[in-house]
Every structure is written in structure tokens, then in C-alpha cells.
């Protein structure tokens, strides 16, 4: 009986010992990580993914009816759908697939044509509300790989507008572009300077997934934040070495110069992503610069 009790005591003691030992090891390991973090070293960081093709926009010059015989232009009410109908007729004659009407693009076209009439500014550029093609499409949340815009003034019917566009080389190329898939049209009739006019805006686009449009995955934004934190630590290290005259000053100054530039690039990209904006050509060039900069780090 006594032997059995002793054996039980030994087993209990051994179990408690193992438990305490494991707990001590874990606390020691965690404490070491907190109190004695690994030393900061100068090192290159991961390369950034370069978007395959940033979204692009094409804007042929505004079209205006050639023959104005009176101060009253465009008296006939025009149905936007008729413009799409006649343009698709021209596309099919040329062996090009017809365009699909898209409600979101139509809403964007309506915003564009209203701005033109309201501000009496017959152009692709709006200096007042900044409702231009490159801003209105993100506003209506339409992701695209390619977008273009035809604007016209002064014709009195849908067929006349289409004929006018077809007689303009740049607008014709736009209308018959075989890669374009979706369209949206809006018209407004009203006073423009001394005329009563019809103004038409037609948008064309190649739709894209959100990732194709943005040029990055939203879940990848966290990587940029981590890279920025890493660069902050390395910049602090170079500053400490330079200030305290530790090591080769020229070496650390060379590293610091590159690290500061890399930090500025990442912050620009990170802020753009935080605003849910696409990485345009200028930002894609920054990504290429960032990746190339790692080949310029000074050698010991």
C-alpha cells in the first residue's frame, strides 16, 4: 500500500515538474524575444509586383457640327439608344462585334454631359468639378482596362451624330475599335452660349476585374505596410551609425540615401492603395525604380 502511494507521489511530482519546466521554457523564450529582439541589419527587401497593363484612356478631340446655319442647333430630341444602334450598324458593316450598353457607363456619360452644359465648357477637361473621364469612372465604381470618350455638339439627329463621328478619323477609329466591348451614351439639350444645342457624350470601355483595374490585390496592402516599417528601422540604423561615427561613414550614407528613396516610393504607393486608386503608368514606373534601386546598394 505504501509503495503504491509513493509511486503515485512520484508520478504527480514528475508531471508537475514537466509542466513547470515547459512553462518556464515558454516564458523564457517569449521574454527573450521581447527584451532582446534580433539585431537590425541592412538588407534588401522583397521586389514589388509590376502590374501587367495599367488602365489607359483615349480622348479624341471634341466634334462639332460643321454647318451652322442658324443660332438654333439640334432642335430634335434624340434617344441615346439610337446612337448605340447606328454605331453598332457601322461596326457590324466593318466586321466588328457590336457594343453592349452598360448602365454604369450610361450614368457616367450623363454626369459628363451635364457638366459640359452647366459649365459651358465643351471639352474633355473640366476645370471646375473635376468630373473628367479618369475621375468619373472611379466615382461610379466601373473598373476598366481601357476607356475612351467621344463628345459632339450641334447635330439634330442620332444618325447625324454618328455620321459626323464616322467622318472624323479619330472618332471613327474609336467607334470601330474591335477591342471595345461596352458603351454608355447620354444627351442633353439646352442653351450653350448663343445656341440651343444637342450635346452627346458616348463612353467606350474594356471592362476589367478589380485586381486588373487597380494593379494590386487589396490583401497585399499589408505587405507594403510591413516593408515601410522595415525601412524605417534600417534608416534609423544608418542614422545611428553615421551620427556615432560607427563603421564606414560613406557606406552607411550610401545605404541611407537609397533607403530614404525606397521609403518615399513605398509611402506613395501605399497611400494610393489606401485610397483604392489604380496604379497608373507613373506609379508603375515608381515600382520599376524601386526594384532597380536594390541593385545600387553600396558594397563593403
PDB file of C-alpha atoms in Angstrom:
ATOM      1  CA  UNK A   1       0.000   0.000   0.000  1.00  0.00           C
ATOM      2  CA  UNK A   2       2.809   2.375   0.957  1.00  0.00           C
ATOM      3  CA  UNK A   3       4.686   1.537  -2.244  1.00  0.00           C
ATOM      4  CA  UNK A   4       1.605   2.390  -4.286  1.00  0.00           C
ATOM      5  CA  UNK A   5       1.268   5.776  -2.552  1.00  0.00           C
ATOM      6  CA  UNK A   6       4.955   6.518  -3.144  1.00  0.00           C
ATOM      7  CA  UNK A   7       4.622   5.670  -6.821  1.00  0.00           C
ATOM      8  CA  UNK A   8       1.626   7.972  -7.163  1.00  0.00           C
ATOM      9  CA  UNK A   9       3.516  10.787  -5.436  1.00  0.00           C
ATOM     10  CA  UNK A  10       6.451  10.314  -7.783  1.00  0.00           C
ATOM     11  CA  UNK A  11       4.211  10.408 -10.819  1.00  0.00           C
ATOM     12  CA  UNK A  12       2.494  13.568  -9.609  1.00  0.00           C
ATOM     13  CA  UNK A  13       5.812  15.213  -8.863  1.00  0.00           C
ATOM     14  CA  UNK A  14       7.175  14.275 -12.287  1.00  0.00           C
ATOM     15  CA  UNK A  15       4.062  15.628 -14.044  1.00  0.00           C
ATOM     16  CA  UNK A  16       4.232  18.903 -12.135  1.00  0.00           C
ATOM     17  CA  UNK A  17       7.942  19.147 -12.905  1.00  0.00           C
ATOM     18  CA  UNK A  18       7.348  18.692 -16.622  1.00  0.00           C
ATOM     19  CA  UNK A  19       4.564  21.263 -16.585  1.00  0.00           C
ATOM     20  CA  UNK A  20       6.660  23.847 -14.730  1.00  0.00           C
ATOM     21  CA  UNK A  21       9.651  23.178 -16.976  1.00  0.00           C
ATOM     22  CA  UNK A  22       7.564  23.686 -20.112  1.00  0.00           C
ATOM     23  CA  UNK A  23       6.043  26.867 -18.715  1.00  0.00           C
ATOM     24  CA  UNK A  24       9.474  28.197 -17.745  1.00  0.00           C
ATOM     25  CA  UNK A  25      10.840  27.468 -21.205  1.00  0.00           C
ATOM     26  CA  UNK A  26       7.947  29.272 -22.906  1.00  0.00           C
ATOM     27  CA  UNK A  27       8.241  32.312 -20.659  1.00  0.00           C
ATOM     28  CA  UNK A  28      11.979  32.448 -21.187  1.00  0.00           C
ATOM     29  CA  UNK A  29      11.606  32.178 -24.963  1.00  0.00           C
ATOM     30  CA  UNK A  30       8.946  34.893 -25.163  1.00  0.00           C
ATOM     31  CA  UNK A  31      10.784  37.152 -22.740  1.00  0.00           C
ATOM     32  CA  UNK A  32      13.995  36.855 -24.715  1.00  0.00           C
ATOM     33  CA  UNK A  33      12.178  37.860 -27.892  1.00  0.00           C
ATOM     34  CA  UNK A  34      10.679  40.903 -26.162  1.00  0.00           C
ATOM     35  CA  UNK A  35      13.720  42.018 -24.163  1.00  0.00           C
ATOM     36  CA  UNK A  36      16.359  41.032 -26.683  1.00  0.00           C
ATOM     37  CA  UNK A  37      14.908  41.363 -30.190  1.00  0.00           C
ATOM     38  CA  UNK A  38      17.083  40.257 -33.099  1.00  0.00           C
ATOM     39  CA  UNK A  39      19.563  42.959 -34.169  1.00  0.00           C
ATOM     40  CA  UNK A  40      18.600  45.218 -37.066  1.00  0.00           C
ATOM     41  CA  UNK A  41      20.710  44.658 -40.157  1.00  0.00           C
ATOM     42  CA  UNK A  42      20.916  46.348 -43.524  1.00  0.00           C
ATOM     43  CA  UNK A  43      19.311  44.157 -46.153  1.00  0.00           C
ATOM     44  CA  UNK A  44      17.373  44.378 -49.396  1.00  0.00           C
ATOM     45  CA  UNK A  45      13.640  43.793 -49.272  1.00  0.00           C
ATOM     46  CA  UNK A  46      11.269  41.820 -51.472  1.00  0.00           C
ATOM     47  CA  UNK A  47      10.700  43.046 -55.011  1.00  0.00           C
ATOM     48  CA  UNK A  48       7.287  44.517 -55.823  1.00  0.00           C
ATOM     49  CA  UNK A  49       4.941  43.035 -58.401  1.00  0.00           C
ATOM     50  CA  UNK A  50       4.667  45.145 -61.552  1.00  0.00           C
ATOM     51  CA  UNK A  51       1.091  45.415 -62.936  1.00  0.00           C
ATOM     52  CA  UNK A  52       0.861  43.877 -66.392  1.00  0.00           C
ATOM     53  CA  UNK A  53      -1.038  46.739 -68.016  1.00  0.00           C
ATOM     54  CA  UNK A  54      -2.266  49.872 -66.218  1.00  0.00           C
ATOM     55  CA  UNK A  55      -5.657  51.253 -67.315  1.00  0.00           C
ATOM     56  CA  UNK A  56      -5.418  53.692 -70.225  1.00  0.00           C
ATOM     57  CA  UNK A  57      -7.712  56.392 -71.610  1.00  0.00           C
ATOM     58  CA  UNK A  58      -8.069  57.741 -75.157  1.00  0.00           C
ATOM     59  CA  UNK A  59      -9.714  61.111 -75.815  1.00  0.00           C
ATOM     60  CA  UNK A  60     -10.180  62.220 -79.436  1.00  0.00           C
ATOM     61  CA  UNK A  61     -10.859  65.927 -79.832  1.00  0.00           C
ATOM     62  CA  UNK A  62     -14.441  67.198 -79.463  1.00  0.00           C
ATOM     63  CA  UNK A  63     -16.624  67.010 -82.588  1.00  0.00           C
ATOM     64  CA  UNK A  64     -18.801  69.964 -83.594  1.00  0.00           C
ATOM     65  CA  UNK A  65     -21.309  70.023 -86.451  1.00  0.00           C
ATOM     66  CA  UNK A  66     -19.627  71.565 -89.475  1.00  0.00           C
ATOM     67  CA  UNK A  67     -22.509  73.584 -90.876  1.00  0.00           C
ATOM     68  CA  UNK A  68     -24.245  76.000 -88.538  1.00  0.00           C
ATOM     69  CA  UNK A  69     -26.874  77.931 -90.477  1.00  0.00           C
ATOM     70  CA  UNK A  70     -28.845  79.402 -87.570  1.00  0.00           C
ATOM     71  CA  UNK A  71     -28.464  80.110 -83.848  1.00  0.00           C
ATOM     72  CA  UNK A  72     -30.706  77.131 -83.176  1.00  0.00           C
ATOM     73  CA  UNK A  73     -28.884  73.800 -83.306  1.00  0.00           C
ATOM     74  CA  UNK A  74     -30.129  70.326 -82.525  1.00  0.00           C
ATOM     75  CA  UNK A  75     -33.847  71.035 -82.240  1.00  0.00           C
ATOM     76  CA  UNK A  76     -34.811  67.370 -82.425  1.00  0.00           C
ATOM     77  CA  UNK A  77     -34.946  65.263 -79.261  1.00  0.00           C
ATOM     78  CA  UNK A  78     -32.526  62.367 -79.651  1.00  0.00           C
ATOM     79  CA  UNK A  79     -32.728  58.977 -77.962  1.00  0.00           C
ATOM     80  CA  UNK A  80     -29.336  57.801 -76.663  1.00  0.00           C
ATOM     81  CA  UNK A  81     -30.179  54.228 -77.634  1.00  0.00           C
ATOM     82  CA  UNK A  82     -30.442  55.278 -81.274  1.00  0.00           C
ATOM     83  CA  UNK A  83     -26.825  56.411 -81.289  1.00  0.00           C
ATOM     84  CA  UNK A  84     -25.773  52.990 -79.996  1.00  0.00           C
ATOM     85  CA  UNK A  85     -27.981  51.339 -82.635  1.00  0.00           C
ATOM     86  CA  UNK A  86     -26.451  53.251 -85.553  1.00  0.00           C
ATOM     87  CA  UNK A  87     -22.898  52.814 -84.250  1.00  0.00           C
ATOM     88  CA  UNK A  88     -23.412  49.068 -83.955  1.00  0.00           C
ATOM     89  CA  UNK A  89     -24.659  49.071 -87.552  1.00  0.00           C
ATOM     90  CA  UNK A  90     -21.354  50.634 -88.604  1.00  0.00           C
ATOM     91  CA  UNK A  91     -19.373  48.165 -86.510  1.00  0.00           C
ATOM     92  CA  UNK A  92     -21.149  45.157 -87.993  1.00  0.00           C
ATOM     93  CA  UNK A  93     -20.577  46.506 -91.526  1.00  0.00           C
ATOM     94  CA  UNK A  94     -16.872  46.542 -90.670  1.00  0.00           C
ATOM     95  CA  UNK A  95     -16.964  43.031 -89.203  1.00  0.00           C
ATOM     96  CA  UNK A  96     -16.597  44.313 -85.642  1.00  0.00           C
ATOM     97  CA  UNK A  97     -18.667  42.895 -82.737  1.00  0.00           C
ATOM     98  CA  UNK A  98     -21.458  45.212 -81.511  1.00  0.00           C
ATOM     99  CA  UNK A  99     -21.133  47.122 -78.261  1.00  0.00           C
ATOM    100  CA  UNK A 100     -23.125  46.226 -75.156  1.00  0.00           C
ATOM    101  CA  UNK A 101     -24.897  49.036 -73.344  1.00  0.00           C
ATOM    102  CA  UNK A 102     -23.824  49.285 -69.723  1.00  0.00           C
ATOM    103  CA  UNK A 103     -25.947  51.138 -67.162  1.00  0.00           C
ATOM    104  CA  UNK A 104     -22.928  52.275 -65.141  1.00  0.00           C
ATOM    105  CA  UNK A 105     -21.242  53.752 -68.218  1.00  0.00           C
ATOM    106  CA  UNK A 106     -24.518  55.453 -69.133  1.00  0.00           C
ATOM    107  CA  UNK A 107     -24.646  57.052 -65.687  1.00  0.00           C
ATOM    108  CA  UNK A 108     -21.056  58.221 -66.073  1.00  0.00           C
ATOM    109  CA  UNK A 109     -21.836  59.680 -69.523  1.00  0.00           C
ATOM    110  CA  UNK A 110     -24.796  61.561 -68.009  1.00  0.00           C
ATOM    111  CA  UNK A 111     -22.505  63.098 -65.395  1.00  0.00           C
ATOM    112  CA  UNK A 112     -20.063  64.157 -68.111  1.00  0.00           C
ATOM    113  CA  UNK A 113     -22.661  65.744 -70.425  1.00  0.00           C
ATOM    114  CA  UNK A 114     -24.339  67.621 -67.563  1.00  0.00           C
ATOM    115  CA  UNK A 115     -21.008  69.156 -66.587  1.00  0.00           C
ATOM    116  CA  UNK A 116     -20.342  70.290 -70.167  1.00  0.00           C
ATOM    117  CA  UNK A 117     -23.672  72.105 -70.386  1.00  0.00           C
ATOM    118  CA  UNK A 118     -23.571  73.505 -66.853  1.00  0.00           C
ATOM    119  CA  UNK A 119     -20.098  74.982 -67.174  1.00  0.00           C
ATOM    120  CA  UNK A 120     -20.289  75.870 -70.878  1.00  0.00           C
ATOM    121  CA  UNK A 121     -17.016  74.050 -71.355  1.00  0.00           C
ATOM    122  CA  UNK A 122     -17.104  71.893 -74.478  1.00  0.00           C
ATOM    123  CA  UNK A 123     -14.036  69.731 -73.898  1.00  0.00           C
ATOM    124  CA  UNK A 124     -12.792  66.574 -72.223  1.00  0.00           C
ATOM    125  CA  UNK A 125     -11.338  68.645 -69.390  1.00  0.00           C
ATOM    126  CA  UNK A 126     -13.468  70.062 -66.588  1.00  0.00           C
ATOM    127  CA  UNK A 127     -11.650  72.709 -64.511  1.00  0.00           C
ATOM    128  CA  UNK A 128     -14.481  73.114 -62.010  1.00  0.00           C
ATOM    129  CA  UNK A 129     -15.885  69.857 -60.657  1.00  0.00           C
ATOM    130  CA  UNK A 130     -13.120  67.577 -61.947  1.00  0.00           C
ATOM    131  CA  UNK A 131     -15.683  65.191 -63.420  1.00  0.00           C
ATOM    132  CA  UNK A 132     -13.451  64.031 -66.244  1.00  0.00           C
ATOM    133  CA  UNK A 133     -13.333  60.542 -67.666  1.00  0.00           C
ATOM    134  CA  UNK A 134     -10.422  59.460 -65.489  1.00  0.00           C
ATOM    135  CA  UNK A 135     -12.262  60.615 -62.366  1.00  0.00           C
ATOM    136  CA  UNK A 136     -15.895  59.845 -63.184  1.00  0.00           C
ATOM    137  CA  UNK A 137     -15.308  56.125 -63.840  1.00  0.00           C
ATOM    138  CA  UNK A 138     -13.824  55.546 -60.361  1.00  0.00           C
ATOM    139  CA  UNK A 139     -16.694  57.622 -58.927  1.00  0.00           C
ATOM    140  CA  UNK A 140     -19.270  55.246 -60.405  1.00  0.00           C
ATOM    141  CA  UNK A 141     -17.045  52.266 -59.493  1.00  0.00           C
ATOM    142  CA  UNK A 142     -16.512  50.990 -63.007  1.00  0.00           C
ATOM    143  CA  UNK A 143     -13.228  49.029 -63.273  1.00  0.00           C
ATOM    144  CA  UNK A 144     -11.672  49.158 -66.743  1.00  0.00           C
ATOM    145  CA  UNK A 145      -8.553  48.262 -68.689  1.00  0.00           C
ATOM    146  CA  UNK A 146      -9.201  50.801 -71.431  1.00  0.00           C
ATOM    147  CA  UNK A 147     -11.707  53.650 -71.772  1.00  0.00           C
ATOM    148  CA  UNK A 148     -12.409  56.365 -74.313  1.00  0.00           C
ATOM    149  CA  UNK A 149     -14.871  59.170 -74.888  1.00  0.00           C
ATOM    150  CA  UNK A 150     -16.488  60.766 -77.920  1.00  0.00           C
ATOM    151  CA  UNK A 151     -18.216  64.092 -77.361  1.00  0.00           C
ATOM    152  CA  UNK A 152     -20.138  66.005 -80.024  1.00  0.00           C
ATOM    153  CA  UNK A 153     -22.269  69.097 -80.369  1.00  0.00           C
ATOM    154  CA  UNK A 154     -24.753  70.511 -82.820  1.00  0.00           C
ATOM    155  CA  UNK A 155     -26.275  67.686 -84.817  1.00  0.00           C
ATOM    156  CA  UNK A 156     -30.035  67.374 -84.993  1.00  0.00           C
ATOM    157  CA  UNK A 157     -30.467  63.585 -85.002  1.00  0.00           C
ATOM    158  CA  UNK A 158     -28.823  60.415 -83.763  1.00  0.00           C
ATOM    159  CA  UNK A 159     -27.862  59.366 -87.285  1.00  0.00           C
ATOM    160  CA  UNK A 160     -26.332  62.799 -87.951  1.00  0.00           C
ATOM    161  CA  UNK A 161     -24.162  62.471 -84.833  1.00  0.00           C
ATOM    162  CA  UNK A 162     -22.958  59.033 -85.904  1.00  0.00           C
ATOM    163  CA  UNK A 163     -22.269  60.226 -89.450  1.00  0.00           C
ATOM    164  CA  UNK A 164     -20.305  63.139 -88.028  1.00  0.00           C
ATOM    165  CA  UNK A 165     -18.232  60.820 -85.840  1.00  0.00           C
ATOM    166  CA  UNK A 166     -17.644  58.472 -88.789  1.00  0.00           C
ATOM    167  CA  UNK A 167     -16.348  61.390 -90.902  1.00  0.00           C
ATOM    168  CA  UNK A 168     -13.730  62.205 -88.244  1.00  0.00           C
ATOM    169  CA  UNK A 169     -10.721  59.822 -88.439  1.00  0.00           C
ATOM    170  CA  UNK A 170     -10.021  59.839 -84.690  1.00  0.00           C
ATOM    171  CA  UNK A 171     -13.673  59.350 -83.705  1.00  0.00           C
ATOM    172  CA  UNK A 172     -14.168  56.699 -86.381  1.00  0.00           C
ATOM    173  CA  UNK A 173     -11.171  54.743 -85.080  1.00  0.00           C
ATOM    174  CA  UNK A 174     -12.719  54.955 -81.648  1.00  0.00           C
ATOM    175  CA  UNK A 175     -16.130  53.722 -82.789  1.00  0.00           C
ATOM    176  CA  UNK A 176     -14.734  50.813 -84.781  1.00  0.00           C
ATOM    177  CA  UNK A 177     -12.104  49.682 -82.283  1.00  0.00           C
ATOM    178  CA  UNK A 178     -12.702  45.892 -82.226  1.00  0.00           C
ATOM    179  CA  UNK A 179     -11.400  45.526 -78.662  1.00  0.00           C
ATOM    180  CA  UNK A 180     -14.060  47.789 -77.157  1.00  0.00           C
ATOM    181  CA  UNK A 181     -16.894  45.868 -75.532  1.00  0.00           C
ATOM    182  CA  UNK A 182     -19.208  48.204 -73.575  1.00  0.00           C
ATOM    183  CA  UNK A 183     -20.675  51.650 -74.063  1.00  0.00           C
ATOM    184  CA  UNK A 184     -22.897  54.242 -72.451  1.00  0.00           C
ATOM    185  CA  UNK A 185     -24.480  57.295 -74.092  1.00  0.00           C
ATOM    186  CA  UNK A 186     -26.069  60.446 -72.695  1.00  0.00           C
ATOM    187  CA  UNK A 187     -27.502  63.527 -74.413  1.00  0.00           C
ATOM    188  CA  UNK A 188     -28.637  66.877 -73.147  1.00  0.00           C
ATOM    189  CA  UNK A 189     -30.427  69.686 -74.988  1.00  0.00           C
ATOM    190  CA  UNK A 190     -30.008  73.209 -73.712  1.00  0.00           C
ATOM    191  CA  UNK A 191     -28.513  76.673 -74.084  1.00  0.00           C
ATOM    192  CA  UNK A 192     -24.825  76.665 -74.868  1.00  0.00           C
ATOM    193  CA  UNK A 193     -23.560  80.244 -75.225  1.00  0.00           C
ATOM    194  CA  UNK A 194     -25.703  81.765 -78.023  1.00  0.00           C
ATOM    195  CA  UNK A 195     -27.074  78.435 -79.258  1.00  0.00           C
ATOM    196  CA  UNK A 196     -29.722  75.922 -78.272  1.00  0.00           C
ATOM    197  CA  UNK A 197     -27.891  72.657 -78.827  1.00  0.00           C
ATOM    198  CA  UNK A 198     -27.772  68.922 -78.517  1.00  0.00           C
ATOM    199  CA  UNK A 199     -24.642  67.671 -76.776  1.00  0.00           C
ATOM    200  CA  UNK A 200     -23.782  63.976 -76.881  1.00  0.00           C
ATOM    201  CA  UNK A 201     -21.272  62.045 -74.812  1.00  0.00           C
ATOM    202  CA  UNK A 202     -20.509  58.413 -75.547  1.00  0.00           C
ATOM    203  CA  UNK A 203     -18.178  56.355 -73.378  1.00  0.00           C
ATOM    204  CA  UNK A 204     -16.464  53.174 -74.531  1.00  0.00           C
ATOM    205  CA  UNK A 205     -14.618  50.683 -72.371  1.00  0.00           C
ATOM    206  CA  UNK A 206     -12.977  47.324 -71.983  1.00  0.00           C
ATOM    207  CA  UNK A 207     -14.136  46.137 -68.553  1.00  0.00           C
ATOM    208  CA  UNK A 208     -11.727  44.597 -66.061  1.00  0.00           C
ATOM    209  CA  UNK A 209     -11.709  42.778 -62.773  1.00  0.00           C
ATOM    210  CA  UNK A 210     -10.998  44.918 -59.746  1.00  0.00           C
ATOM    211  CA  UNK A 211      -7.485  43.475 -59.460  1.00  0.00           C
ATOM    212  CA  UNK A 212      -6.749  44.158 -63.153  1.00  0.00           C
ATOM    213  CA  UNK A 213      -8.012  47.717 -62.782  1.00  0.00           C
ATOM    214  CA  UNK A 214      -6.199  48.522 -59.549  1.00  0.00           C
ATOM    215  CA  UNK A 215      -2.987  46.690 -60.403  1.00  0.00           C
ATOM    216  CA  UNK A 216      -2.772  45.085 -56.955  1.00  0.00           C
ATOM    217  CA  UNK A 217      -4.645  42.894 -54.526  1.00  0.00           C
ATOM    218  CA  UNK A 218      -6.198  44.645 -51.567  1.00  0.00           C
ATOM    219  CA  UNK A 219      -4.899  41.958 -49.235  1.00  0.00           C
ATOM    220  CA  UNK A 220      -1.390  42.800 -50.470  1.00  0.00           C
ATOM    221  CA  UNK A 221      -1.527  46.289 -48.938  1.00  0.00           C
ATOM    222  CA  UNK A 222      -0.395  44.835 -45.595  1.00  0.00           C
ATOM    223  CA  UNK A 223       2.873  43.776 -47.246  1.00  0.00           C
ATOM    224  CA  UNK A 224       3.594  47.400 -48.152  1.00  0.00           C
ATOM    225  CA  UNK A 225       3.000  48.483 -44.559  1.00  0.00           C
ATOM    226  CA  UNK A 226       5.450  45.847 -43.301  1.00  0.00           C
ATOM    227  CA  UNK A 227       8.041  46.925 -45.866  1.00  0.00           C
ATOM    228  CA  UNK A 228       7.679  50.552 -44.747  1.00  0.00           C
ATOM    229  CA  UNK A 229       8.218  49.525 -41.107  1.00  0.00           C
ATOM    230  CA  UNK A 230      11.319  47.560 -42.070  1.00  0.00           C
ATOM    231  CA  UNK A 231      12.714  50.527 -43.977  1.00  0.00           C
ATOM    232  CA  UNK A 232      12.083  52.822 -41.004  1.00  0.00           C
ATOM    233  CA  UNK A 233      14.204  50.551 -38.826  1.00  0.00           C
ATOM    234  CA  UNK A 234      17.012  50.377 -41.352  1.00  0.00           C
ATOM    235  CA  UNK A 235      17.013  54.153 -41.865  1.00  0.00           C
ATOM    236  CA  UNK A 236      17.268  54.598 -38.076  1.00  0.00           C
ATOM    237  CA  UNK A 237      20.199  52.176 -38.040  1.00  0.00           C
ATOM    238  CA  UNK A 238      22.099  54.091 -40.742  1.00  0.00           C
ATOM    239  CA  UNK A 239      21.453  57.392 -38.956  1.00  0.00           C
ATOM    240  CA  UNK A 240      22.754  55.930 -35.697  1.00  0.00           C
ATOM    241  CA  UNK A 241      25.924  54.643 -37.385  1.00  0.00           C
ATOM    242  CA  UNK A 242      26.533  57.973 -39.128  1.00  0.00           C
ATOM    243  CA  UNK A 243      25.859  60.080 -36.013  1.00  0.00           C
ATOM    244  CA  UNK A 244      28.028  57.922 -33.734  1.00  0.00           C
ATOM    245  CA  UNK A 245      30.788  57.517 -36.345  1.00  0.00           C
ATOM    246  CA  UNK A 246      30.454  53.745 -36.231  1.00  0.00           C
ATOM    247  CA  UNK A 247      31.894  51.943 -39.225  1.00  0.00           C
ATOM    248  CA  UNK A 248      32.394  53.272 -42.755  1.00  0.00           C
ATOM    249  CA  UNK A 249      30.508  56.571 -42.982  1.00  0.00           C
ATOM    250  CA  UNK A 250      30.385  56.556 -46.794  1.00  0.00           C
ATOM    251  CA  UNK A 251      28.948  53.032 -46.759  1.00  0.00           C
ATOM    252  CA  UNK A 252      26.105  53.910 -44.382  1.00  0.00           C
ATOM    253  CA  UNK A 253      25.385  57.206 -46.144  1.00  0.00           C
ATOM    254  CA  UNK A 254      25.063  55.299 -49.421  1.00  0.00           C
ATOM    255  CA  UNK A 255      22.608  52.870 -47.832  1.00  0.00           C
ATOM    256  CA  UNK A 256      20.658  55.687 -46.198  1.00  0.00           C
ATOM    257  CA  UNK A 257      20.208  57.565 -49.472  1.00  0.00           C
ATOM    258  CA  UNK A 258      18.717  54.513 -51.170  1.00  0.00           C
ATOM    259  CA  UNK A 259      16.587  53.543 -48.163  1.00  0.00           C
ATOM    260  CA  UNK A 260      15.069  57.026 -47.935  1.00  0.00           C
ATOM    261  CA  UNK A 261      14.174  56.945 -51.641  1.00  0.00           C
ATOM    262  CA  UNK A 262      12.679  53.451 -51.295  1.00  0.00           C
ATOM    263  CA  UNK A 263      10.660  54.637 -48.312  1.00  0.00           C
ATOM    264  CA  UNK A 264       9.258  57.601 -50.277  1.00  0.00           C
ATOM    265  CA  UNK A 265       8.239  55.309 -53.148  1.00  0.00           C
ATOM    266  CA  UNK A 266       6.513  52.826 -50.857  1.00  0.00           C
ATOM    267  CA  UNK A 267       4.616  55.547 -48.991  1.00  0.00           C
ATOM    268  CA  UNK A 268       3.349  56.970 -52.304  1.00  0.00           C
ATOM    269  CA  UNK A 269       2.172  53.529 -53.439  1.00  0.00           C
ATOM    270  CA  UNK A 270       0.710  52.680 -50.026  1.00  0.00           C
ATOM    271  CA  UNK A 271      -1.293  55.928 -49.880  1.00  0.00           C
ATOM    272  CA  UNK A 272      -2.647  55.334 -53.388  1.00  0.00           C
ATOM    273  CA  UNK A 273      -3.739  51.833 -52.417  1.00  0.00           C
ATOM    274  CA  UNK A 274      -5.308  53.130 -49.219  1.00  0.00           C
ATOM    275  CA  UNK A 275      -7.461  55.439 -51.361  1.00  0.00           C
ATOM    276  CA  UNK A 276      -8.482  52.468 -53.549  1.00  0.00           C
ATOM    277  CA  UNK A 277      -6.961  54.133 -56.623  1.00  0.00           C
ATOM    278  CA  UNK A 278      -5.369  52.295 -59.575  1.00  0.00           C
ATOM    279  CA  UNK A 279      -1.633  52.199 -60.145  1.00  0.00           C
ATOM    280  CA  UNK A 280      -1.287  54.298 -63.303  1.00  0.00           C
ATOM    281  CA  UNK A 281       1.762  54.482 -65.557  1.00  0.00           C
ATOM    282  CA  UNK A 282       3.546  56.999 -63.332  1.00  0.00           C
ATOM    283  CA  UNK A 283       3.189  54.711 -60.311  1.00  0.00           C
ATOM    284  CA  UNK A 284       4.174  51.623 -62.294  1.00  0.00           C
ATOM    285  CA  UNK A 285       7.387  53.451 -63.204  1.00  0.00           C
ATOM    286  CA  UNK A 286       7.966  54.026 -59.480  1.00  0.00           C
ATOM    287  CA  UNK A 287       7.635  50.278 -58.858  1.00  0.00           C
ATOM    288  CA  UNK A 288      10.245  49.611 -61.543  1.00  0.00           C
ATOM    289  CA  UNK A 289      12.545  52.212 -59.984  1.00  0.00           C
ATOM    290  CA  UNK A 290      12.071  50.628 -56.552  1.00  0.00           C
ATOM    291  CA  UNK A 291      13.032  47.182 -57.836  1.00  0.00           C
ATOM    292  CA  UNK A 292      16.054  48.563 -59.721  1.00  0.00           C
ATOM    293  CA  UNK A 293      17.274  50.567 -56.737  1.00  0.00           C
ATOM    294  CA  UNK A 294      18.169  47.395 -54.839  1.00  0.00           C
ATOM    295  CA  UNK A 295      20.922  46.761 -57.389  1.00  0.00           C
ATOM    296  CA  UNK A 296      22.523  50.085 -56.422  1.00  0.00           C
ATOM    297  CA  UNK A 297      23.204  49.381 -52.758  1.00  0.00           C
ATOM    298  CA  UNK A 298      26.837  50.032 -51.739  1.00  0.00           C
ATOM    299  CA  UNK A 299      29.155  47.080 -51.282  1.00  0.00           C
ATOM    300  CA  UNK A 300      31.522  46.624 -48.391  1.00  0.00           C
TER     301      UNK A 300
END
